[in-house]
Amino acid sequence: MAFRRRTKSYPLFSQEFVIHNHADIGFCLVLCVLIGLMFEVTAKTAFLFILPQYNVSVPTADSEMVYYHYGLKDLVTILFYIFITIILHAVVQEYILDKISKRLHLSKVKHNKFNESGQLVVFHLSSVIWCFYVVVTEGYLTNPRSLWEDYPHVYLSFQVKFFYLCQMAYWLHALPELYFQKVRKEEIPRQLQYICLYLVHIAGAYLLNLSRLGLILLLLQYSTEFLFYMARLFYFADENNEKLFNAWAAVFGVTRLFILTLAVLAIGFGLARTENQAFEPEKGNFNTLLCRLCMLLLVCAAQAWLMWRFIHSQLRHWREYWNEQNAKRRVPAVPRLPARLTKRESGYHENGVVKAENGTSPRTKKLKSP
């Protein structure tokens, strides 16, 4: 299974070989795990890669419910889905983005930004739909008090745990993709900042048993990011189309306000009023004053940093726009000179044609012979 057409062969396991064939290598590793399901000896190990671990049966009034908690074996599952994400990344790039970019005839810089925006549009759209489905089915939207009630939320449903594992797998896969996609050195710090920011918040919500609050905050954040990267795609297709950027700018500030409000409401007020306030890592309980302050400080610092970058970029954009408008006003209009008239004895010349004073032809008429 080849994801890209190759016109040049590279030495086996060389740097260029790994870069151009990393999706095929990942597909082979995934295929080996799937083949392991066919044999009884290796089936148990293969399930360790594919399915979430640490399931617990909790009795209810009608029957038993299966829940999950986290542990070290989750790292193996995340590793497997990192390779799945690398394969999906290559499929989207090969069969969707490359075909669109060829029609747009973009420059090299815009081509790289177009690929980045296209990949993130697909990811954020699928994550928004998936996250919204999980939030609705779990009942977190209809009952906001469930975000902090019965803390710590040690036991997770299958879809909640699987969602968090896939999210961490995606952002971890973005680190080697910086090498595989040959991202420019000046772009690496910016992308590393966002990757690490997402990893810290997603892993923090997962490990600190704040998965319910994390789902709501991710839904808000991903919705805004989807609108931004969609606006970039429309801009690359038509540079005069900036309506989505204006919509994103309006939604961005509102989203920051909602995220801060929910974080303060759930962590600052909700967890502070629960009865179970103790530091018990073995039970997954981190509900102490110091832990709550650290959580709020992390969320507020991240939102303040994002807002500062947003204001800085908007001011720079407006400054460039007004400088461009002022430059257009300073250019004087060149007046058009009227056609010069050259007087002659029997008339005048206009644009190379001889005309008489009274509009008649200056040539003398020939008299007909009688």
mmCIF file of C-alpha atoms in Angstrom:
data_model
loop_
_atom_site.group_PDB
_atom_site.id
_atom_site.type_symbol
_atom_site.label_atom_id
_atom_site.label_comp_id
_atom_site.label_asym_id
_atom_site.label_seq_id
_atom_site.Cartn_x
_atom_site.Cartn_y
_atom_site.Cartn_z
ATOM 1 C CA MET A 1 0.000 0.000 0.000
ATOM 2 C CA ALA A 2 1.715 3.173 -1.212
ATOM 3 C CA PHE A 3 0.406 6.582 -0.252
ATOM 4 C CA ARG A 4 2.620 8.650 -2.572
ATOM 5 C CA ARG A 5 3.915 8.247 -6.083
ATOM 6 C CA ARG A 6 7.689 8.032 -5.956
ATOM 7 C CA THR A 7 9.966 8.632 -8.884
ATOM 8 C CA LYS A 8 13.215 8.140 -6.974
ATOM 9 C CA SER A 9 14.412 5.299 -4.778
ATOM 10 C CA TYR A 10 16.378 5.961 -1.588
ATOM 11 C CA PRO A 11 18.812 3.745 0.357
ATOM 12 C CA LEU A 12 17.076 1.454 2.814
ATOM 13 C CA PHE A 13 16.509 3.044 6.258
ATOM 14 C CA SER A 14 18.179 6.278 5.204
ATOM 15 C CA GLN A 15 16.791 9.628 6.307
ATOM 16 C CA GLU A 16 14.993 10.294 3.020
ATOM 17 C CA PHE A 17 13.681 6.720 2.940
ATOM 18 C CA VAL A 18 12.050 7.103 6.367
ATOM 19 C CA ILE A 19 10.595 10.530 5.488
ATOM 20 C CA HIS A 20 9.032 9.394 2.221
ATOM 21 C CA ASN A 21 7.856 6.013 3.529
ATOM 22 C CA HIS A 22 6.886 6.728 7.144
ATOM 23 C CA ALA A 23 3.180 6.114 6.459
ATOM 24 C CA ASP A 24 3.928 2.755 4.816
ATOM 25 C CA ILE A 25 6.146 1.770 7.752
ATOM 26 C CA GLY A 26 3.381 2.695 10.181
ATOM 27 C CA PHE A 27 0.866 0.709 8.142
ATOM 28 C CA CYS A 28 3.085 -2.379 8.318
ATOM 29 C CA LEU A 29 3.343 -2.103 12.105
ATOM 30 C CA VAL A 30 -0.424 -1.714 12.448
ATOM 31 C CA LEU A 31 -0.937 -4.692 10.174
ATOM 32 C CA CYS A 32 1.325 -6.816 12.365
ATOM 33 C CA VAL A 33 -0.794 -5.984 15.413
ATOM 34 C CA LEU A 34 -4.005 -6.827 13.556
ATOM 35 C CA ILE A 35 -2.557 -10.149 12.381
ATOM 36 C CA GLY A 36 -1.755 -10.906 16.036
ATOM 37 C CA LEU A 37 -5.506 -10.992 16.730
ATOM 38 C CA MET A 38 -5.794 -14.113 14.589
ATOM 39 C CA PHE A 39 -3.679 -16.307 16.894
ATOM 40 C CA GLU A 40 -4.546 -17.275 20.423
ATOM 41 C CA VAL A 41 -0.968 -16.905 21.642
ATOM 42 C CA THR A 42 -0.660 -13.252 20.570
ATOM 43 C CA ALA A 43 -4.319 -12.170 20.804
ATOM 44 C CA LYS A 44 -4.035 -10.977 24.397
ATOM 45 C CA THR A 45 -1.001 -8.824 23.556
ATOM 46 C CA ALA A 46 -2.709 -7.454 20.440
ATOM 47 C CA PHE A 47 -5.768 -6.410 22.458
ATOM 48 C CA LEU A 48 -3.416 -4.500 24.736
ATOM 49 C CA PHE A 49 -2.595 -2.221 21.768
ATOM 50 C CA ILE A 50 -6.091 -1.863 20.351
ATOM 51 C CA LEU A 51 -8.552 -1.654 23.261
ATOM 52 C CA PRO A 52 -8.504 0.601 26.355
ATOM 53 C CA GLN A 53 -7.319 -1.201 29.466
ATOM 54 C CA TYR A 54 -8.236 -1.174 33.187
ATOM 55 C CA ASN A 55 -11.925 -1.984 32.839
ATOM 56 C CA VAL A 56 -13.981 -2.369 36.030
ATOM 57 C CA SER A 57 -17.507 -3.762 36.417
ATOM 58 C CA VAL A 58 -19.662 -1.548 38.618
ATOM 59 C CA PRO A 59 -23.011 -3.024 39.765
ATOM 60 C CA THR A 60 -26.130 -0.914 39.226
ATOM 61 C CA ALA A 61 -29.819 -1.326 40.069
ATOM 62 C CA ASP A 62 -30.586 -3.182 36.816
ATOM 63 C CA SER A 63 -27.275 -4.724 35.712
ATOM 64 C CA GLU A 64 -23.542 -4.136 35.685
ATOM 65 C CA MET A 65 -21.826 -1.232 33.916
ATOM 66 C CA VAL A 66 -18.278 -1.451 32.604
ATOM 67 C CA TYR A 67 -16.095 1.573 33.359
ATOM 68 C CA TYR A 68 -12.421 2.344 32.881
ATOM 69 C CA HIS A 69 -9.650 4.142 34.718
ATOM 70 C CA TYR A 70 -6.153 5.111 33.606
ATOM 71 C CA GLY A 71 -2.797 3.405 34.079
ATOM 72 C CA LEU A 72 0.590 2.798 32.488
ATOM 73 C CA LYS A 73 -0.824 0.382 29.905
ATOM 74 C CA ASP A 74 -2.562 3.346 28.291
ATOM 75 C CA LEU A 75 0.818 4.347 26.859
ATOM 76 C CA VAL A 76 0.820 1.195 24.708
ATOM 77 C CA THR A 77 -2.658 1.977 23.374
ATOM 78 C CA ILE A 78 -1.649 5.567 22.668
ATOM 79 C CA LEU A 79 1.420 4.334 20.764
ATOM 80 C CA PHE A 80 -0.757 2.145 18.531
ATOM 81 C CA TYR A 81 -3.117 5.010 17.715
ATOM 82 C CA ILE A 82 -0.184 7.282 16.973
ATOM 83 C CA PHE A 83 0.588 5.012 14.012
ATOM 84 C CA ILE A 84 -3.100 5.009 13.051
ATOM 85 C CA THR A 85 -3.053 8.805 13.057
ATOM 86 C CA ILE A 86 0.101 8.902 10.915
ATOM 87 C CA ILE A 87 -1.630 6.701 8.334
ATOM 88 C CA LEU A 88 -4.770 8.871 8.312
ATOM 89 C CA HIS A 89 -2.582 11.971 8.012
ATOM 90 C CA ALA A 90 -0.971 10.558 4.870
ATOM 91 C CA VAL A 91 -4.337 9.540 3.387
ATOM 92 C CA VAL A 92 -5.811 13.025 3.845
ATOM 93 C CA GLN A 93 -2.661 14.604 2.414
ATOM 94 C CA GLU A 94 -2.471 12.336 -0.625
ATOM 95 C CA TYR A 95 -6.100 12.025 -1.678
ATOM 96 C CA ILE A 96 -7.569 15.379 -0.623
ATOM 97 C CA LEU A 97 -5.097 18.190 0.014
ATOM 98 C CA ASP A 98 -2.598 17.464 -2.756
ATOM 99 C CA LYS A 99 -5.348 17.368 -5.385
ATOM 100 C CA ILE A 100 -6.814 20.674 -4.206
ATOM 101 C CA SER A 101 -3.450 22.456 -3.935
ATOM 102 C CA LYS A 102 -2.532 21.489 -7.509
ATOM 103 C CA ARG A 103 -5.557 23.366 -8.796
ATOM 104 C CA LEU A 104 -4.803 26.468 -6.730
ATOM 105 C CA HIS A 105 -1.167 26.803 -7.939
ATOM 106 C CA LEU A 106 0.089 28.112 -4.591
ATOM 107 C CA SER A 107 3.602 29.247 -3.755
ATOM 108 C CA LYS A 108 5.809 27.061 -1.546
ATOM 109 C CA VAL A 109 5.088 29.048 1.615
ATOM 110 C CA LYS A 110 1.336 29.130 1.009
ATOM 111 C CA HIS A 111 1.412 25.471 0.024
ATOM 112 C CA ASN A 112 2.834 24.482 3.429
ATOM 113 C CA LYS A 113 0.308 26.643 5.273
ATOM 114 C CA PHE A 114 -2.500 25.229 3.144
ATOM 115 C CA ASN A 115 -1.486 21.670 4.053
ATOM 116 C CA GLU A 116 -1.285 22.559 7.748
ATOM 117 C CA SER A 117 -4.704 24.238 7.691
ATOM 118 C CA GLY A 118 -6.272 21.382 5.747
ATOM 119 C CA GLN A 119 -5.045 18.752 8.184
ATOM 120 C CA LEU A 120 -6.261 20.750 11.181
ATOM 121 C CA VAL A 121 -9.658 21.429 9.581
ATOM 122 C CA VAL A 122 -10.233 17.692 9.187
ATOM 123 C CA PHE A 123 -9.056 16.991 12.741
ATOM 124 C CA HIS A 124 -11.016 19.778 14.419
ATOM 125 C CA LEU A 125 -14.207 19.003 12.497
ATOM 126 C CA SER A 126 -14.100 15.307 13.423
ATOM 127 C CA SER A 127 -13.173 16.159 17.033
ATOM 128 C CA VAL A 128 -16.016 18.677 17.390
ATOM 129 C CA ILE A 129 -18.578 16.164 16.107
ATOM 130 C CA TRP A 130 -17.163 13.362 18.263
ATOM 131 C CA CYS A 131 -16.848 15.527 21.390
ATOM 132 C CA PHE A 132 -20.345 16.941 20.993
ATOM 133 C CA TYR A 133 -21.761 13.412 20.680
ATOM 134 C CA VAL A 134 -19.945 12.282 23.838
ATOM 135 C CA VAL A 135 -21.030 15.343 25.823
ATOM 136 C CA VAL A 136 -24.676 14.945 24.806
ATOM 137 C CA THR A 137 -24.875 11.192 25.403
ATOM 138 C CA GLU A 138 -23.145 11.484 28.780
ATOM 139 C CA GLY A 139 -25.565 14.238 29.839
ATOM 140 C CA TYR A 140 -22.975 16.894 30.710
ATOM 141 C CA LEU A 141 -24.796 19.676 28.846
ATOM 142 C CA THR A 142 -28.150 19.104 30.501
ATOM 143 C CA ASN A 143 -26.607 18.819 33.973
ATOM 144 C CA PRO A 144 -23.739 21.321 34.401
ATOM 145 C CA ARG A 145 -23.395 20.415 38.092
ATOM 146 C CA SER A 146 -22.072 17.018 37.008
ATOM 147 C CA LEU A 147 -18.824 18.742 36.025
ATOM 148 C CA TRP A 148 -17.772 18.878 39.687
ATOM 149 C CA GLU A 149 -20.230 16.672 41.566
ATOM 150 C CA ASP A 150 -19.007 13.244 42.741
ATOM 151 C CA TYR A 151 -15.377 14.252 42.247
ATOM 152 C CA PRO A 152 -12.982 12.505 41.652
ATOM 153 C CA HIS A 153 -14.343 11.120 38.385
ATOM 154 C CA VAL A 154 -12.080 8.084 38.445
ATOM 155 C CA TYR A 155 -14.299 5.782 36.414
ATOM 156 C CA LEU A 156 -14.841 6.710 32.779
ATOM 157 C CA SER A 157 -17.127 5.254 30.150
ATOM 158 C CA PHE A 158 -15.575 3.584 27.116
ATOM 159 C CA GLN A 159 -16.252 6.483 24.752
ATOM 160 C CA VAL A 160 -14.826 9.087 27.138
ATOM 161 C CA LYS A 161 -11.595 7.188 27.732
ATOM 162 C CA PHE A 162 -11.194 6.297 24.058
ATOM 163 C CA PHE A 163 -11.712 9.944 23.113
ATOM 164 C CA TYR A 164 -8.942 11.091 25.444
ATOM 165 C CA LEU A 165 -6.547 8.391 24.235
ATOM 166 C CA CYS A 166 -7.112 9.383 20.603
ATOM 167 C CA GLN A 167 -6.657 13.068 21.410
ATOM 168 C CA MET A 168 -3.323 12.459 23.090
ATOM 169 C CA ALA A 169 -2.286 10.173 20.221
ATOM 170 C CA TYR A 170 -3.026 12.901 17.662
ATOM 171 C CA TRP A 171 -1.032 15.632 19.385
ATOM 172 C CA LEU A 172 1.850 13.247 20.069
ATOM 173 C CA HIS A 173 1.892 12.242 16.404
ATOM 174 C CA ALA A 174 2.222 15.937 15.498
ATOM 175 C CA LEU A 175 5.748 15.962 16.985
ATOM 176 C CA PRO A 176 7.343 13.500 14.513
ATOM 177 C CA GLU A 177 5.259 15.017 11.708
ATOM 178 C CA LEU A 178 7.316 18.187 12.078
ATOM 179 C CA TYR A 179 10.267 16.089 10.907
ATOM 180 C CA PHE A 180 8.392 14.069 8.288
ATOM 181 C CA GLN A 181 6.806 17.158 6.694
ATOM 182 C CA LYS A 182 10.123 19.059 6.690
ATOM 183 C CA VAL A 183 8.657 22.063 8.473
ATOM 184 C CA ARG A 184 10.781 25.206 8.241
ATOM 185 C CA LYS A 185 12.892 26.032 11.286
ATOM 186 C CA GLU A 186 11.181 29.367 11.879
ATOM 187 C CA GLU A 187 7.779 27.603 11.992
ATOM 188 C CA ILE A 188 8.801 24.882 14.469
ATOM 189 C CA PRO A 189 8.672 27.015 17.687
ATOM 190 C CA ARG A 190 5.155 28.242 16.920
ATOM 191 C CA GLN A 191 3.837 24.747 16.269
ATOM 192 C CA LEU A 192 5.640 23.297 19.282
ATOM 193 C CA GLN A 193 3.950 25.856 21.526
ATOM 194 C CA TYR A 194 0.469 24.821 20.422
ATOM 195 C CA ILE A 195 1.241 21.093 20.506
ATOM 196 C CA CYS A 196 2.631 21.269 24.041
ATOM 197 C CA LEU A 197 -0.253 23.493 25.153
ATOM 198 C CA TYR A 198 -2.826 20.947 23.993
ATOM 199 C CA LEU A 199 -0.893 18.010 25.438
ATOM 200 C CA VAL A 200 -0.572 19.634 28.867
ATOM 201 C CA HIS A 201 -4.277 20.490 29.100
ATOM 202 C CA ILE A 202 -5.604 17.195 27.714
ATOM 203 C CA ALA A 203 -3.239 15.041 29.767
ATOM 204 C CA GLY A 204 -3.879 17.223 32.836
ATOM 205 C CA ALA A 205 -7.656 16.819 32.584
ATOM 206 C CA TYR A 206 -7.213 13.059 32.063
ATOM 207 C CA LEU A 207 -4.768 12.452 34.916
ATOM 208 C CA LEU A 208 -6.387 14.833 37.410
ATOM 209 C CA ASN A 209 -9.810 13.205 36.820
ATOM 210 C CA LEU A 210 -11.340 16.365 35.374
ATOM 211 C CA SER A 211 -12.431 14.611 32.186
ATOM 212 C CA ARG A 212 -15.945 16.077 32.210
ATOM 213 C CA LEU A 213 -14.763 19.670 32.409
ATOM 214 C CA GLY A 214 -12.049 18.914 29.857
ATOM 215 C CA LEU A 215 -14.607 17.698 27.308
ATOM 216 C CA ILE A 216 -16.611 20.942 27.511
ATOM 217 C CA LEU A 217 -13.496 23.107 27.241
ATOM 218 C CA LEU A 218 -12.181 21.098 24.275
ATOM 219 C CA LEU A 219 -15.517 21.432 22.517
ATOM 220 C CA LEU A 220 -15.369 25.226 22.818
ATOM 221 C CA GLN A 221 -11.702 25.434 21.821
ATOM 222 C CA TYR A 222 -11.975 23.096 18.840
ATOM 223 C CA SER A 223 -15.030 24.925 17.493
ATOM 224 C CA THR A 224 -13.094 28.188 17.412
ATOM 225 C CA GLU A 225 -10.000 26.586 15.894
ATOM 226 C CA PHE A 226 -12.072 24.908 13.182
ATOM 227 C CA LEU A 227 -13.492 28.295 12.165
ATOM 228 C CA PHE A 228 -9.998 29.822 12.046
ATOM 229 C CA TYR A 229 -8.409 27.153 9.860
ATOM 230 C CA MET A 230 -11.439 27.065 7.591
ATOM 231 C CA ALA A 231 -11.031 30.831 7.123
ATOM 232 C CA ARG A 232 -7.386 30.260 6.166
ATOM 233 C CA LEU A 233 -8.389 27.723 3.518
ATOM 234 C CA PHE A 234 -10.879 30.153 1.969
ATOM 235 C CA TYR A 235 -8.231 32.883 2.072
ATOM 236 C CA PHE A 236 -5.744 30.735 0.151
ATOM 237 C CA ALA A 237 -8.414 30.047 -2.466
ATOM 238 C CA ASP A 238 -9.378 33.742 -2.725
ATOM 239 C CA GLU A 239 -7.260 36.398 -0.993
ATOM 240 C CA ASN A 240 -10.154 38.876 -1.048
ATOM 241 C CA ASN A 241 -12.345 36.546 1.022
ATOM 242 C CA GLU A 242 -11.857 37.572 4.673
ATOM 243 C CA LYS A 243 -15.417 37.286 5.981
ATOM 244 C CA LEU A 244 -14.687 34.118 7.958
ATOM 245 C CA PHE A 245 -11.730 35.836 9.630
ATOM 246 C CA ASN A 246 -14.088 38.524 10.900
ATOM 247 C CA ALA A 247 -16.455 35.872 12.225
ATOM 248 C CA TRP A 248 -13.578 34.040 13.889
ATOM 249 C CA ALA A 249 -12.330 37.260 15.507
ATOM 250 C CA ALA A 250 -15.765 37.807 17.048
ATOM 251 C CA VAL A 251 -16.067 34.209 18.271
ATOM 252 C CA PHE A 252 -12.501 34.043 19.618
ATOM 253 C CA GLY A 253 -12.998 36.558 22.430
ATOM 254 C CA VAL A 254 -16.362 35.081 23.426
ATOM 255 C CA THR A 255 -14.815 31.602 23.600
ATOM 256 C CA ARG A 256 -12.031 32.825 25.905
ATOM 257 C CA LEU A 257 -14.674 34.327 28.205
ATOM 258 C CA PHE A 258 -16.715 31.105 28.296
ATOM 259 C CA ILE A 259 -13.653 28.945 29.005
ATOM 260 C CA LEU A 260 -12.533 31.161 31.886
ATOM 261 C CA THR A 261 -16.058 31.305 33.312
ATOM 262 C CA LEU A 262 -16.508 27.523 33.222
ATOM 263 C CA ALA A 263 -13.067 26.896 34.719
ATOM 264 C CA VAL A 264 -13.649 29.300 37.602
ATOM 265 C CA LEU A 265 -17.170 27.991 38.170
ATOM 266 C CA ALA A 266 -16.190 24.300 38.190
ATOM 267 C CA ILE A 267 -12.769 24.470 39.873
ATOM 268 C CA GLY A 268 -12.957 27.633 41.957
ATOM 269 C CA PHE A 269 -16.498 27.266 43.276
ATOM 270 C CA GLY A 270 -17.757 23.739 42.487
ATOM 271 C CA LEU A 271 -14.803 21.700 43.762
ATOM 272 C CA ALA A 272 -14.327 24.063 46.706
ATOM 273 C CA ARG A 273 -17.806 23.179 48.019
ATOM 274 C CA THR A 274 -17.528 19.407 47.746
ATOM 275 C CA GLU A 275 -17.060 17.398 50.908
ATOM 276 C CA ASN A 276 -14.180 15.258 49.659
ATOM 277 C CA GLN A 277 -11.287 17.749 49.912
ATOM 278 C CA ALA A 278 -8.014 15.902 50.349
ATOM 279 C CA PHE A 279 -4.834 15.053 48.490
ATOM 280 C CA GLU A 280 -5.069 11.313 47.802
ATOM 281 C CA PRO A 281 -3.242 10.419 44.569
ATOM 282 C CA GLU A 282 -3.857 6.702 45.019
ATOM 283 C CA LYS A 283 -7.614 7.405 44.936
ATOM 284 C CA GLY A 284 -7.330 10.025 42.177
ATOM 285 C CA ASN A 285 -8.345 12.865 44.465
ATOM 286 C CA PHE A 286 -6.498 16.176 43.973
ATOM 287 C CA ASN A 287 -9.109 18.461 45.493
ATOM 288 C CA THR A 288 -6.961 20.731 47.644
ATOM 289 C CA LEU A 289 -6.612 24.497 47.689
ATOM 290 C CA LEU A 290 -3.102 24.381 46.228
ATOM 291 C CA CYS A 291 -4.105 22.023 43.406
ATOM 292 C CA ARG A 292 -7.148 24.103 42.543
ATOM 293 C CA LEU A 293 -5.056 27.276 42.425
ATOM 294 C CA CYS A 294 -2.509 25.591 40.151
ATOM 295 C CA MET A 295 -5.266 24.389 37.812
ATOM 296 C CA LEU A 296 -6.865 27.814 37.613
ATOM 297 C CA LEU A 297 -3.494 29.474 37.131
ATOM 298 C CA LEU A 298 -2.681 27.141 34.230
ATOM 299 C CA VAL A 299 -6.016 27.731 32.505
ATOM 300 C CA CYS A 300 -5.944 31.506 33.029
ATOM 301 C CA ALA A 301 -2.328 31.792 31.882
ATOM 302 C CA ALA A 302 -3.071 29.815 28.713
ATOM 303 C CA GLN A 303 -6.132 31.921 27.872
ATOM 304 C CA ALA A 304 -4.250 35.168 28.586
ATOM 305 C CA TRP A 305 -1.396 34.053 26.316
ATOM 306 C CA LEU A 306 -3.803 33.154 23.504
ATOM 307 C CA MET A 307 -5.614 36.474 23.906
ATOM 308 C CA TRP A 308 -2.344 38.418 23.846
ATOM 309 C CA ARG A 309 -1.254 36.695 20.629
ATOM 310 C CA PHE A 310 -4.671 37.387 19.119
ATOM 311 C CA ILE A 311 -4.558 41.104 19.972
ATOM 312 C CA HIS A 312 -0.977 41.363 18.728
ATOM 313 C CA SER A 313 -1.834 39.744 15.379
ATOM 314 C CA GLN A 314 -4.945 41.904 14.950
ATOM 315 C CA LEU A 315 -3.006 45.116 15.626
ATOM 316 C CA ARG A 316 -0.324 44.070 13.156
ATOM 317 C CA HIS A 317 -2.969 43.266 10.543
ATOM 318 C CA TRP A 318 -4.691 46.626 11.002
ATOM 319 C CA ARG A 319 -1.348 48.454 10.874
ATOM 320 C CA GLU A 320 -0.445 46.775 7.592
ATOM 321 C CA TYR A 321 -3.888 47.557 6.192
ATOM 322 C CA TRP A 322 -3.727 51.281 7.044
ATOM 323 C CA ASN A 323 -0.162 51.569 5.736
ATOM 324 C CA GLU A 324 -1.323 50.082 2.467
ATOM 325 C CA GLN A 325 -4.250 52.493 2.271
ATOM 326 C CA ASN A 326 -2.037 55.511 3.025
ATOM 327 C CA ALA A 327 0.438 54.422 0.369
ATOM 328 C CA LYS A 328 -2.360 54.347 -2.207
ATOM 329 C CA ARG A 329 -3.487 57.862 -1.256
ATOM 330 C CA ARG A 330 0.007 59.348 -1.571
ATOM 331 C CA VAL A 331 0.456 58.280 -5.181
ATOM 332 C CA PRO A 332 -0.481 61.407 -7.287
ATOM 333 C CA ALA A 333 -2.685 60.988 -10.304
ATOM 334 C CA VAL A 334 -0.824 61.732 -13.558
ATOM 335 C CA PRO A 335 -2.834 64.315 -15.568
ATOM 336 C CA ARG A 336 -3.418 63.543 -19.214
ATOM 337 C CA LEU A 337 -2.228 66.264 -21.585
ATOM 338 C CA PRO A 338 -4.598 67.337 -24.380
ATOM 339 C CA ALA A 339 -3.577 66.826 -27.963
ATOM 340 C CA ARG A 340 -1.325 69.634 -29.147
ATOM 341 C CA LEU A 341 -2.479 71.590 -32.164
ATOM 342 C CA THR A 342 0.165 72.760 -34.653
ATOM 343 C CA LYS A 343 -0.853 75.726 -36.728
ATOM 344 C CA ARG A 344 0.031 75.750 -40.392
ATOM 345 C CA GLU A 345 -0.443 78.322 -43.149
ATOM 346 C CA SER A 346 -3.426 76.615 -44.686
ATOM 347 C CA GLY A 347 -4.696 74.847 -41.598
ATOM 348 C CA TYR A 348 -3.346 72.827 -38.717
ATOM 349 C CA HIS A 349 -2.245 69.317 -37.895
ATOM 350 C CA GLU A 350 -4.193 67.216 -35.437
ATOM 351 C CA ASN A 351 -2.812 63.749 -34.664
ATOM 352 C CA GLY A 352 -0.909 63.771 -37.928
ATOM 353 C CA VAL A 353 -3.908 64.724 -40.079
ATOM 354 C CA VAL A 354 -4.008 68.088 -41.842
ATOM 355 C CA LYS A 355 -7.250 70.016 -41.305
ATOM 356 C CA ALA A 356 -8.359 73.431 -42.459
ATOM 357 C CA GLU A 357 -9.528 76.264 -40.246
ATOM 358 C CA ASN A 358 -13.151 76.097 -41.411
ATOM 359 C CA GLY A 359 -13.295 72.306 -41.405
ATOM 360 C CA THR A 360 -12.760 71.934 -45.177
ATOM 361 C CA SER A 361 -9.921 70.067 -46.744
ATOM 362 C CA PRO A 362 -6.797 72.227 -47.221
ATOM 363 C CA ARG A 363 -6.018 70.635 -50.571
ATOM 364 C CA THR A 364 -6.829 72.705 -53.727
ATOM 365 C CA LYS A 365 -9.475 71.272 -55.905
ATOM 366 C CA LYS A 366 -8.614 70.427 -59.510
ATOM 367 C CA LEU A 367 -10.667 72.245 -62.131
ATOM 368 C CA LYS A 368 -12.231 70.108 -64.813
ATOM 369 C CA SER A 369 -11.161 70.946 -68.324
ATOM 370 C CA PRO A 370 -14.022 72.311 -70.543
#
